[in-house]
CSV table of C-alpha atoms in Angstrom, one decimal:
chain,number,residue,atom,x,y,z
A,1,UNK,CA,31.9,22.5,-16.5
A,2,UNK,CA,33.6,25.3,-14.3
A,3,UNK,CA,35.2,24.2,-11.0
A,4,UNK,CA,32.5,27.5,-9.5
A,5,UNK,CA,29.7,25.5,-11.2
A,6,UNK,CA,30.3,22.4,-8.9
A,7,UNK,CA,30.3,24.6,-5.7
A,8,UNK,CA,27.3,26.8,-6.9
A,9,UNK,CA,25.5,22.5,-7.2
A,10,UNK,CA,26.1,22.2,-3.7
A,11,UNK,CA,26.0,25.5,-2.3
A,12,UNK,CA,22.0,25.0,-3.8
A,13,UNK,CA,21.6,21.5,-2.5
A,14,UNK,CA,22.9,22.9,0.6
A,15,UNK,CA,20.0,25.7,1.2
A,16,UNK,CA,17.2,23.4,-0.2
A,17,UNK,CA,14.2,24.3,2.0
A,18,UNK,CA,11.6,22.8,0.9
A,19,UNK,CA,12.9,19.7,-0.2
A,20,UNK,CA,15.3,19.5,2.6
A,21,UNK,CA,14.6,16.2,3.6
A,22,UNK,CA,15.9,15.0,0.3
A,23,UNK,CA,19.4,15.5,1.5
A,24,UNK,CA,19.1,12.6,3.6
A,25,UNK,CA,18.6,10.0,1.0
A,26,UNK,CA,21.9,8.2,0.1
A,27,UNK,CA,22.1,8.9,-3.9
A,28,UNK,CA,22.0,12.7,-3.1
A,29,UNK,CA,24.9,12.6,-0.4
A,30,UNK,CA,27.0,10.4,-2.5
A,31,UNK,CA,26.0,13.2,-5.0
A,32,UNK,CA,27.2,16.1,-3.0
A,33,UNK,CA,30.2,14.2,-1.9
A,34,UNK,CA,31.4,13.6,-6.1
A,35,UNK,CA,30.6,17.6,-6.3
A,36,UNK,CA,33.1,18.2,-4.0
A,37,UNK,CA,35.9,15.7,-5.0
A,38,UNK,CA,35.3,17.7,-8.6
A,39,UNK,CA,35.8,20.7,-7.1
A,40,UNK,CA,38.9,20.3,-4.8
A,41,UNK,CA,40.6,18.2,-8.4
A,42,UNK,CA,41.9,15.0,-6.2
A,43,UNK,CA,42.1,12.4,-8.3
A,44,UNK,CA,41.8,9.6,-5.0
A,45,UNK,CA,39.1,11.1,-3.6
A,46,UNK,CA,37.4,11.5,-7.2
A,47,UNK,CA,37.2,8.3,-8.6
A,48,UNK,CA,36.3,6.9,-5.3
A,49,UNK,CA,33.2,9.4,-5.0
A,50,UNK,CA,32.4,8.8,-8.5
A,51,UNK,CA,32.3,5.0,-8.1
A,52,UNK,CA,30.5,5.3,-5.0
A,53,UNK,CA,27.5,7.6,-6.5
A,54,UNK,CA,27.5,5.3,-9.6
A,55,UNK,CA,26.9,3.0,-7.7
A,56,UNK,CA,23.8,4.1,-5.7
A,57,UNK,CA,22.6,5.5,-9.3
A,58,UNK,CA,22.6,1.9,-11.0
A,59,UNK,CA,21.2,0.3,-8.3
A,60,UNK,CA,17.7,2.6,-8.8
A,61,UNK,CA,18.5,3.8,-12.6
A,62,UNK,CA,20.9,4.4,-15.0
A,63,UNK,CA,19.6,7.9,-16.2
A,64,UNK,CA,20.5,10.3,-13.2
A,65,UNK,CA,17.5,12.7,-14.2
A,66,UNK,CA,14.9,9.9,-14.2
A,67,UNK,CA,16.5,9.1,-10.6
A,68,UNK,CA,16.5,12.5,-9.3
A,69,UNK,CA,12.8,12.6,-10.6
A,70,UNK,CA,11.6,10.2,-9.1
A,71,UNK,CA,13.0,11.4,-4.9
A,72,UNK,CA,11.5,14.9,-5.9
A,73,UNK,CA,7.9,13.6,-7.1
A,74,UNK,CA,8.0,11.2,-3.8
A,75,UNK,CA,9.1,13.7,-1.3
A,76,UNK,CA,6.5,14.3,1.4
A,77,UNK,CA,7.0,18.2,2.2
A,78,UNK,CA,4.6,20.8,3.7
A,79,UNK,CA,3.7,22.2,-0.4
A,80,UNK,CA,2.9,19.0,-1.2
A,81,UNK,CA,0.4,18.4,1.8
A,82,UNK,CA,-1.3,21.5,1.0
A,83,UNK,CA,-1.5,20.8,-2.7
A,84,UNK,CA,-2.8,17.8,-2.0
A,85,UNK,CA,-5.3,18.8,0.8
A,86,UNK,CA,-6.3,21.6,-1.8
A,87,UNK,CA,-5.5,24.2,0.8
A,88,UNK,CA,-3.4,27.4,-0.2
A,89,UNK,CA,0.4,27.8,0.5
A,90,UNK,CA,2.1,30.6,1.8
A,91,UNK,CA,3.3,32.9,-1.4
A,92,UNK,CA,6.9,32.7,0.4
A,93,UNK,CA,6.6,28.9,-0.2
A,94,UNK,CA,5.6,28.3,-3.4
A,95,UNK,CA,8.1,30.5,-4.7
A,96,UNK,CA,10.8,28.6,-3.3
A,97,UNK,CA,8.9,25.6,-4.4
A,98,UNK,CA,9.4,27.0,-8.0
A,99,UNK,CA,13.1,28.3,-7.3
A,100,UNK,CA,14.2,24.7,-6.1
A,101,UNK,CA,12.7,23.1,-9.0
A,102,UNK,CA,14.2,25.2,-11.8
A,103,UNK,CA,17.3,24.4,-9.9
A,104,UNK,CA,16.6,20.6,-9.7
A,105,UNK,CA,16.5,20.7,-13.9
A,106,UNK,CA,19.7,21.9,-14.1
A,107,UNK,CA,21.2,19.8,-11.6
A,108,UNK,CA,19.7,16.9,-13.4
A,109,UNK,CA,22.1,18.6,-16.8
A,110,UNK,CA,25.0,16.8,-14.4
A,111,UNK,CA,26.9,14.6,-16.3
A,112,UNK,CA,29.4,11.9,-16.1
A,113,UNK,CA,31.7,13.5,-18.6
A,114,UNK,CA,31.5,16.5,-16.7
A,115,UNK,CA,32.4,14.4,-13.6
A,116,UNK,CA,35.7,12.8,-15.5
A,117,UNK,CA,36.3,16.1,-17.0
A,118,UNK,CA,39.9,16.4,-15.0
A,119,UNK,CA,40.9,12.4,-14.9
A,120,UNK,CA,43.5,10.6,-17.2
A,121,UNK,CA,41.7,9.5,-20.3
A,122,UNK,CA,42.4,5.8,-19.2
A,123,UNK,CA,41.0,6.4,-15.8
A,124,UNK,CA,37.8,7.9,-17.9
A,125,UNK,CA,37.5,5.2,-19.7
A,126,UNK,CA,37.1,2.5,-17.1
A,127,UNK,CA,34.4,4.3,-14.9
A,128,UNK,CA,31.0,3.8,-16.3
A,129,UNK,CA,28.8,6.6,-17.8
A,130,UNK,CA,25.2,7.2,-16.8
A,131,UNK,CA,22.3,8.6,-19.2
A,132,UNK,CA,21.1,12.5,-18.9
A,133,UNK,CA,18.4,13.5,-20.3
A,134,UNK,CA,16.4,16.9,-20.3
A,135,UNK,CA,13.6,16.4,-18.1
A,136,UNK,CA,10.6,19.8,-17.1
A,137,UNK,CA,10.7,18.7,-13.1
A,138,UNK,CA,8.0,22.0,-12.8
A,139,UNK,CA,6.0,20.4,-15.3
A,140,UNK,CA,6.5,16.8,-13.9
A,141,UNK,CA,6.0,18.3,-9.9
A,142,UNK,CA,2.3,20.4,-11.6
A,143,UNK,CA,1.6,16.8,-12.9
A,144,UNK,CA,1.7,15.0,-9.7
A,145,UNK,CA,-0.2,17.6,-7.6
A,146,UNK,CA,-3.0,17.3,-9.9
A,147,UNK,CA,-2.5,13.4,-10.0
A,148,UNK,CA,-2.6,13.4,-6.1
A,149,UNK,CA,-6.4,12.7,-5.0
A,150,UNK,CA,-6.0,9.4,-6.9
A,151,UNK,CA,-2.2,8.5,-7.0
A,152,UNK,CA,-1.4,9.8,-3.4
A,153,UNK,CA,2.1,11.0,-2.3
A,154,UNK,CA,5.5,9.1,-1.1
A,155,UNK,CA,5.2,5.6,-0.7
A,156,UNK,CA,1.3,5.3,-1.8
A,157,UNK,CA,2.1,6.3,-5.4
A,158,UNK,CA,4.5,3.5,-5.5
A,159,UNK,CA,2.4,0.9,-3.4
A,160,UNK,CA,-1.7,0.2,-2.6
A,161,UNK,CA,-1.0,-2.5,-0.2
A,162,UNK,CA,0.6,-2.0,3.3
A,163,UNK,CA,0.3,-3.3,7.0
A,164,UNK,CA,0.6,-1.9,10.0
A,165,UNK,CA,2.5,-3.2,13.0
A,166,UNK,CA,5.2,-2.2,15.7
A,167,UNK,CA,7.0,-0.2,13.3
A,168,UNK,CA,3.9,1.3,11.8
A,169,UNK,CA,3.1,1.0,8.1
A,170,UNK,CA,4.8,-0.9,5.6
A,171,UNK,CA,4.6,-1.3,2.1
A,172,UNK,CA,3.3,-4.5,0.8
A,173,UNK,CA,5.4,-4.8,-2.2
A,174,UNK,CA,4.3,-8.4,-3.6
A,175,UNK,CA,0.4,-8.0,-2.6
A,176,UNK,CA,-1.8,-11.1,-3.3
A,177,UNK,CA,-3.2,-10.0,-7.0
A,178,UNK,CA,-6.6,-11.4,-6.1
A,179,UNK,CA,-9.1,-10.3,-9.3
A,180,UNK,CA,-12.8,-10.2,-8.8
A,181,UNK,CA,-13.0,-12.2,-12.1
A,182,UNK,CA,-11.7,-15.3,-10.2
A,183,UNK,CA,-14.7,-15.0,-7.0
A,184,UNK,CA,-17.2,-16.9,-8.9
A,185,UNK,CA,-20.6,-18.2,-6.9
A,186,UNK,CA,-20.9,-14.9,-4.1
A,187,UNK,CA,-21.6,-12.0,-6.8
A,188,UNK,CA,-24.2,-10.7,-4.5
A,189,UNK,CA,-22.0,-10.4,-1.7
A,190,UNK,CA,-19.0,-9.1,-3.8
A,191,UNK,CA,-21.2,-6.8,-5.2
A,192,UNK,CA,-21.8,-5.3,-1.8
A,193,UNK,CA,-18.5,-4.9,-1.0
A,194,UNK,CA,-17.9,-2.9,-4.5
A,195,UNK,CA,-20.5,-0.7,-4.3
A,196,UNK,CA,-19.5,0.6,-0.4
A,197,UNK,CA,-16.0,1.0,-1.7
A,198,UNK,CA,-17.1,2.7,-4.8
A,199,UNK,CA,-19.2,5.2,-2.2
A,200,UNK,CA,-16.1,5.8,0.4
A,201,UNK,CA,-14.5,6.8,-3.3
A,202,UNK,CA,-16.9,9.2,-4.4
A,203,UNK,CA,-17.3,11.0,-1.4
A,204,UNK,CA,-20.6,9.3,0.0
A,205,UNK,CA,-21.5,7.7,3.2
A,206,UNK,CA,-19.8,4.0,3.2
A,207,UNK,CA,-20.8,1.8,6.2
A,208,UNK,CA,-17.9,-0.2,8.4
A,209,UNK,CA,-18.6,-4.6,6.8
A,210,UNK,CA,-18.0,-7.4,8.9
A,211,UNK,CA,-17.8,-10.6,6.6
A,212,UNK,CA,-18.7,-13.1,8.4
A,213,UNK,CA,-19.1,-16.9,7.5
A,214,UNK,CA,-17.6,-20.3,7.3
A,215,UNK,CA,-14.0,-20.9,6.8
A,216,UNK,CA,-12.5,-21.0,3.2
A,217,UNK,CA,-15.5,-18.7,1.5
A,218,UNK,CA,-13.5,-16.2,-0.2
A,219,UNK,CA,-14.1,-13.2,2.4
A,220,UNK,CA,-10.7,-12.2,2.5
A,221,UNK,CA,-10.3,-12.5,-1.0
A,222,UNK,CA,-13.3,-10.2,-1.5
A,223,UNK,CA,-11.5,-7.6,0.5
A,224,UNK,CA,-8.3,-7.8,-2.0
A,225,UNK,CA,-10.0,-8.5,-5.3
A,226,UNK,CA,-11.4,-4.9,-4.5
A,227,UNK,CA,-8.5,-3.1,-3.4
A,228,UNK,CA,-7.0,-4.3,-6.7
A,229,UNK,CA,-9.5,-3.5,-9.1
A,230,UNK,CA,-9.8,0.3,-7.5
A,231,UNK,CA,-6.7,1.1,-6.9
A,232,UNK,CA,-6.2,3.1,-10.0
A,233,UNK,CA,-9.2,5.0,-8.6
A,234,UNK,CA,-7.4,6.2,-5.4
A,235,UNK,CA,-7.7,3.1,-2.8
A,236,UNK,CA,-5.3,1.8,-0.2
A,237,UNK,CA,-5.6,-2.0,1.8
A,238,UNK,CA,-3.9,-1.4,5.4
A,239,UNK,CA,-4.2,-4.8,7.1
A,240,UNK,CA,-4.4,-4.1,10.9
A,241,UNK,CA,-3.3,-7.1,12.9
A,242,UNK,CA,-5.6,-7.4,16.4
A,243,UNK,CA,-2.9,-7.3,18.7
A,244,UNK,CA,-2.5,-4.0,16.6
A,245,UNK,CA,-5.9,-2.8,17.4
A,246,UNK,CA,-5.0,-0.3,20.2
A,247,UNK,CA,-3.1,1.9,18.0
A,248,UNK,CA,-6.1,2.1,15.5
A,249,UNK,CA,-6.6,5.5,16.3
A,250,UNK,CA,-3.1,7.0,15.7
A,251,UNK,CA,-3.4,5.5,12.2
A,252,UNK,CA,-6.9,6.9,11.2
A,253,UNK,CA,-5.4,10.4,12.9
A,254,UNK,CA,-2.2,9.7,10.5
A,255,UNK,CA,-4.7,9.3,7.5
A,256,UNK,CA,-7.2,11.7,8.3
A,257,UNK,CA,-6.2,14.7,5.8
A,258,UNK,CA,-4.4,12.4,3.3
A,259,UNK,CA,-6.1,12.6,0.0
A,260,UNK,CA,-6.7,9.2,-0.6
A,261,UNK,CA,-9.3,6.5,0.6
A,262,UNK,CA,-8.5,3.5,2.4
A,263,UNK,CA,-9.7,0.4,3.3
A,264,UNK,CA,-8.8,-0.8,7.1
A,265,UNK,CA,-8.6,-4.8,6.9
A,266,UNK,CA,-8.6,-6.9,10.1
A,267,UNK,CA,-8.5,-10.3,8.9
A,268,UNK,CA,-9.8,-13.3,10.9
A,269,UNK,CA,-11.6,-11.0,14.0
A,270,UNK,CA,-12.2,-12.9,17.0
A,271,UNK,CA,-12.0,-12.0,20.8
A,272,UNK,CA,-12.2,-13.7,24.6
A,273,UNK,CA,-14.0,-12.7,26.9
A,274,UNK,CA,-11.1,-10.2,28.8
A,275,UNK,CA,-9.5,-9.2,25.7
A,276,UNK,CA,-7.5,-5.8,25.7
A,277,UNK,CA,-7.8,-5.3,22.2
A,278,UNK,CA,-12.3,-5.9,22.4
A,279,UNK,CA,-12.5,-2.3,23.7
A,280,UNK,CA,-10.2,-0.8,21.1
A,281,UNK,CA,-11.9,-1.7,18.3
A,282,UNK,CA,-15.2,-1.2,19.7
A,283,UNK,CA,-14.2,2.6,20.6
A,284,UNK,CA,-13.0,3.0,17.2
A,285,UNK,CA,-16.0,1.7,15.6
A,286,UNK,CA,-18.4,4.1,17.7
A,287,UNK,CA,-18.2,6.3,20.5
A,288,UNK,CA,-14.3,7.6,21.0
A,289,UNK,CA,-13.6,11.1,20.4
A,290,UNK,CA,-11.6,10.0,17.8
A,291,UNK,CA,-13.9,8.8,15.0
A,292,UNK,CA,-13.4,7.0,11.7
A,293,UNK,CA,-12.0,9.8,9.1
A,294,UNK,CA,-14.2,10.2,5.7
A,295,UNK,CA,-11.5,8.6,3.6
A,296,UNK,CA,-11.8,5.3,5.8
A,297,UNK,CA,-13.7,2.3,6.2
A,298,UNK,CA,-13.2,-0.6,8.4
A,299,UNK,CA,-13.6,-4.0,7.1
A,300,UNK,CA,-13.2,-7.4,8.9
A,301,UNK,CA,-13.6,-10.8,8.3
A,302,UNK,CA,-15.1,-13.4,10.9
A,303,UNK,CA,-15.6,-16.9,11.4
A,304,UNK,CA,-18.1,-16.2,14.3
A,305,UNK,CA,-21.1,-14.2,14.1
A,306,UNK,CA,-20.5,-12.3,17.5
A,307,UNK,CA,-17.1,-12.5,17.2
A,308,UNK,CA,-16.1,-12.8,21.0
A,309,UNK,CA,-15.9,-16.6,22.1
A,310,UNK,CA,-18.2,-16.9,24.7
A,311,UNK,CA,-18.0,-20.1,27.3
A,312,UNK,CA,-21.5,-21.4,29.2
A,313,UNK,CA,-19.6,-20.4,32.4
A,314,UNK,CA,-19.4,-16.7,31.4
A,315,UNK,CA,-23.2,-17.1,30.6
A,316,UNK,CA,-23.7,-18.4,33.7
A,317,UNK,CA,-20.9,-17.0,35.6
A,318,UNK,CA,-21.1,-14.9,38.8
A,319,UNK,CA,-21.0,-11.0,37.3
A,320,UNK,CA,-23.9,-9.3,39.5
A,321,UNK,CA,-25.2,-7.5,36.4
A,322,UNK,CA,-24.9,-10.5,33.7
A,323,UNK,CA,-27.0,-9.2,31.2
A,324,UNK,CA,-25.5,-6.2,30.3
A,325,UNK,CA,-22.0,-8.3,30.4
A,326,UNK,CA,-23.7,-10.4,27.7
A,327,UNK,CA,-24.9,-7.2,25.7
A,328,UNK,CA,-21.7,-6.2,26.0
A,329,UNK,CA,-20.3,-9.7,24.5
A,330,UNK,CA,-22.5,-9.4,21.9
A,331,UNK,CA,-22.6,-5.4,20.8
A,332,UNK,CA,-19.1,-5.3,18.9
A,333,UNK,CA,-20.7,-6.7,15.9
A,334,UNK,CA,-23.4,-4.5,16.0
A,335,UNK,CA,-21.4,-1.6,15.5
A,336,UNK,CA,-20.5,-2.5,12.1
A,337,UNK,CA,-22.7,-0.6,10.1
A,338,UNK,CA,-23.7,-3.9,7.7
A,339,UNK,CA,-22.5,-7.9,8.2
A,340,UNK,CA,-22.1,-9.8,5.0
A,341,UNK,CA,-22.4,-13.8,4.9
A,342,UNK,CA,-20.5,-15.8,3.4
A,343,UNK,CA,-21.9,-19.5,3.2
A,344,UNK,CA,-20.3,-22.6,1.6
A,345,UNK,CA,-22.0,-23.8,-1.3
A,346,UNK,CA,-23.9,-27.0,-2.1
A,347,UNK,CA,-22.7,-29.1,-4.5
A,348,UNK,CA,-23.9,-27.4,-7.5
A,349,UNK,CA,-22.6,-24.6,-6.7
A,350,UNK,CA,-19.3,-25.9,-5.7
A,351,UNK,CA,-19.1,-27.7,-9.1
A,352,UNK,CA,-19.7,-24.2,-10.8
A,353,UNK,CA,-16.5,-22.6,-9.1
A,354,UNK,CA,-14.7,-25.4,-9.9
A,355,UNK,CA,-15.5,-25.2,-13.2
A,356,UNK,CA,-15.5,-21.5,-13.4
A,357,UNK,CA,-11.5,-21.7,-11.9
A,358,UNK,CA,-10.6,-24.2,-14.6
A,359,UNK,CA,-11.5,-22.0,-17.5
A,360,UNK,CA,-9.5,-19.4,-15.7
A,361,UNK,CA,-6.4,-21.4,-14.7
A,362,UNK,CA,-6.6,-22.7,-18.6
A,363,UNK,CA,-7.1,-26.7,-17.3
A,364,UNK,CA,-8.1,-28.3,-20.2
A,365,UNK,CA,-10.0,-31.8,-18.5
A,366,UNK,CA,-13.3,-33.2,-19.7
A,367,UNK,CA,-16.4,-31.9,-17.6
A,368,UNK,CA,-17.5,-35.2,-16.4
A,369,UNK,CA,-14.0,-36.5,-15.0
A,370,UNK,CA,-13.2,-32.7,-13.7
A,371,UNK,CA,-16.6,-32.8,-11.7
A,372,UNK,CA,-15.6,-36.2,-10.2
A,373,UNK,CA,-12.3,-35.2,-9.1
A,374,UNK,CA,-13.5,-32.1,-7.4
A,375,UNK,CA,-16.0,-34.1,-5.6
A,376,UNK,CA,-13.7,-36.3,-4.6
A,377,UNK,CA,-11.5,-33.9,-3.8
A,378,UNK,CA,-13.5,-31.9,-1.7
A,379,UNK,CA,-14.4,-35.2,0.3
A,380,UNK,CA,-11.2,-35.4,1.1
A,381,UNK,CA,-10.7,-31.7,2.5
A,382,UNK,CA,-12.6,-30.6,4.5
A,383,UNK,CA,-15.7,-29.8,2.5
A,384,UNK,CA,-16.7,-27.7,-0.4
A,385,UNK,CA,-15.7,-24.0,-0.4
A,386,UNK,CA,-14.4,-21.6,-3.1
A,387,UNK,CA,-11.1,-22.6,-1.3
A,388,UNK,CA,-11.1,-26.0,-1.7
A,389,UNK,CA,-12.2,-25.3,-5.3
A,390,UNK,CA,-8.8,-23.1,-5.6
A,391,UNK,CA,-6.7,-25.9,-4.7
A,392,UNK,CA,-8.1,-28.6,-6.3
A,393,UNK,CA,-7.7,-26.8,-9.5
A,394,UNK,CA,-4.1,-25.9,-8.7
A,395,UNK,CA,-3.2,-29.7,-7.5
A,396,UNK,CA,-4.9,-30.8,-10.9
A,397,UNK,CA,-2.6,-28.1,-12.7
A,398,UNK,CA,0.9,-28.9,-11.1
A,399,UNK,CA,-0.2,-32.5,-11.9
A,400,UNK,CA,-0.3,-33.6,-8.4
């Protein structure tokens, strides 16, 4: 390779436009920096750039194309958007959309014995080659566009799970893998919670849930069990915490024209009386100018029914117009569009989860003894529930 072809690399890399924000990323800098110690022939200031984007290369891949792939197809950039939103983009950028590409497959041609091209042959030898490969990134960039109403864009194509706190969202990258096959004893309710997901999916009306019941009764694992099982289909899990709550409608402002669905999960909901974050969530639900996009649903689990703890003195307290402070109290639940209840089973049907897990988990125990254990078991916890069930047949499995 020509000493001009190493400045034309970074003369190009230099005026990207549309993928401009790709120069920030580390493995591209470290890229530019080795383009430059090849062109100026130093042989300090080579090897040292050479080992230092080696580096950065190994620690994602070792085939540089692949690598440089995969910061192009995750780039978040105003074509992309558009695509995405199935809007049209200005002729002046899609050019430059197709001009950057062509140029990011023959960047991607960059090899290592093009890098070493002007060291010692035992200098050469030591540093470590990486893999090229020819790779269509127009083809590859058409791909994704097209793939975008179901695998999303940046992080979301990597990730389905993410929460949202202070430093707004992040990735969940080891998400509980929660399958429906192991909820065994609430179908009904399940089946609730799958078919509103499946309708904020295909474009129908979904209602907000609240699943409310008693401790322990797999609500929470209902909510994940579905998020994994659609995700393929285009569905994101946010968990919200509640002291979260107030910046609600940022987030459903941030995910408004995003081509994906999510589902908004605020996990164990509960308020006092004078809690700042009641009146967030109750705007949010109904009646703030900024409403619940089309691709969202909000889904919270409960162990109350009216989900603000309520004390006889506020029932009987000194507020001049005490029924409509109790209406109040009581309306947040209301504004969920359906509540779903989640009881704890009787014996029989505890003894049916139990046995359902066990066939799962593979534990191999005789019926009669495995029923006695669980009883027992569940005596000694505090009562029967699909998560006492759980553990039970995980204690009997590490051999506890």
């Amino acid at each position: 390779m020509q000493t001009n072809s190493y400045q034309l690399y970074n003369q190009k890399l230099n005026g990207l436009t549309v993928f401009r924000s790709l120069l920030n990323d580390t493995l591209l800098q470290r890229l530019q920096a080795l383009l430059c110690a090849c062109e100026n022939g130093e042989m300090e200031s080579l090897v040292s750039a050479y080992g230092a984007f080696t580096s950065t290369l190994f620690e994602r891949d070792v085939d540089f194309p692949r690598a440089l792939l995969e910061l192009v197809l995750n780039d978040e950039n105003r074509f992309l958007l558009s695509a995405a939103r199935g809007e049209a983009c200005p002729v002046q950028i899609s050019r430059a959309v197709q001009k950057e590409l062509e140029f990011f497959t023959e960047l991607a041609s960059f090899s290592s014995k093009d890098a070493k091209a002007s060291l010692s042959e035992e200098i050469a030898a030591f540093l470590p080659d990486w893999e090229t490969e020819p790779l269509d990134f127009y083809a590859a960039y058409a791909e994704r566009i097209t793939d975008a109403p179901k695998k999303g864009y940046g992080v979301f194509t990597k990730y389905h799970a993410f929460s949202f706190g202070a430093d707004g969202l992040q990735p969940v990258k080891h998400p509980d893998p929660q399958s429906l096959a192991q909820l065994s004893g609430y179908e009904r309710e399940v089946g609730i919670v799958m078919r509103n997901t499946e309708a904020l999916l295909n474009g129908g009306t979904p209602s907000n849930l609240l699943l409310y019941g008693d401790a322990g009764t797999g609500k929470s694992s209902t909510i994940k069990a579905v998020a994994n099982e659609l995700q393929d289909q285009g569905l994101r899990l946010i968990e919200v915490k509640k002291s979260q709550l107030f910046r609600l409608p940022n987030l459903l402002e941030q995910l408004a024209e995003n081509p994906l669905k999510f589902i908004i999960f605020i996990d164990d909901l509960s308020f006092t009386g004078n809690d700042e974050h009641f009146s967030a969530l109750k705007a949010t639900l109904e009646g703030s100018v900024t409403a619940c996009a089309k691709n969202t649903v909000i889904y919270a689990t409960s162990n109350r029914r009216h989900l603000v703890k309520e004390t006889m003195g506020e029932r009987s307290g000194d507020d001049i117009h005490l029924n409509d402070t109790l209406q109040e109290l009581m309306s947040l639940s209301a504004r969920f569009g359906m509540t779903i209840t989640f009881q704890k089973p009787d014996k029989d049907g505890y003894l049916s989860i139990v046995k359902h897990l066990a066939k799962d988990y593979g534990l191999e125990m005789p019926e009669e003894e495995l029923c006695t254990k669980a009883e027992a078991f569940a005596i000694r916890q505090n009562g029967r529930s699909p998560r006492t069930a759980k553990h039970f047949v995980e204690t009997q499995m590490a051999k506890l």
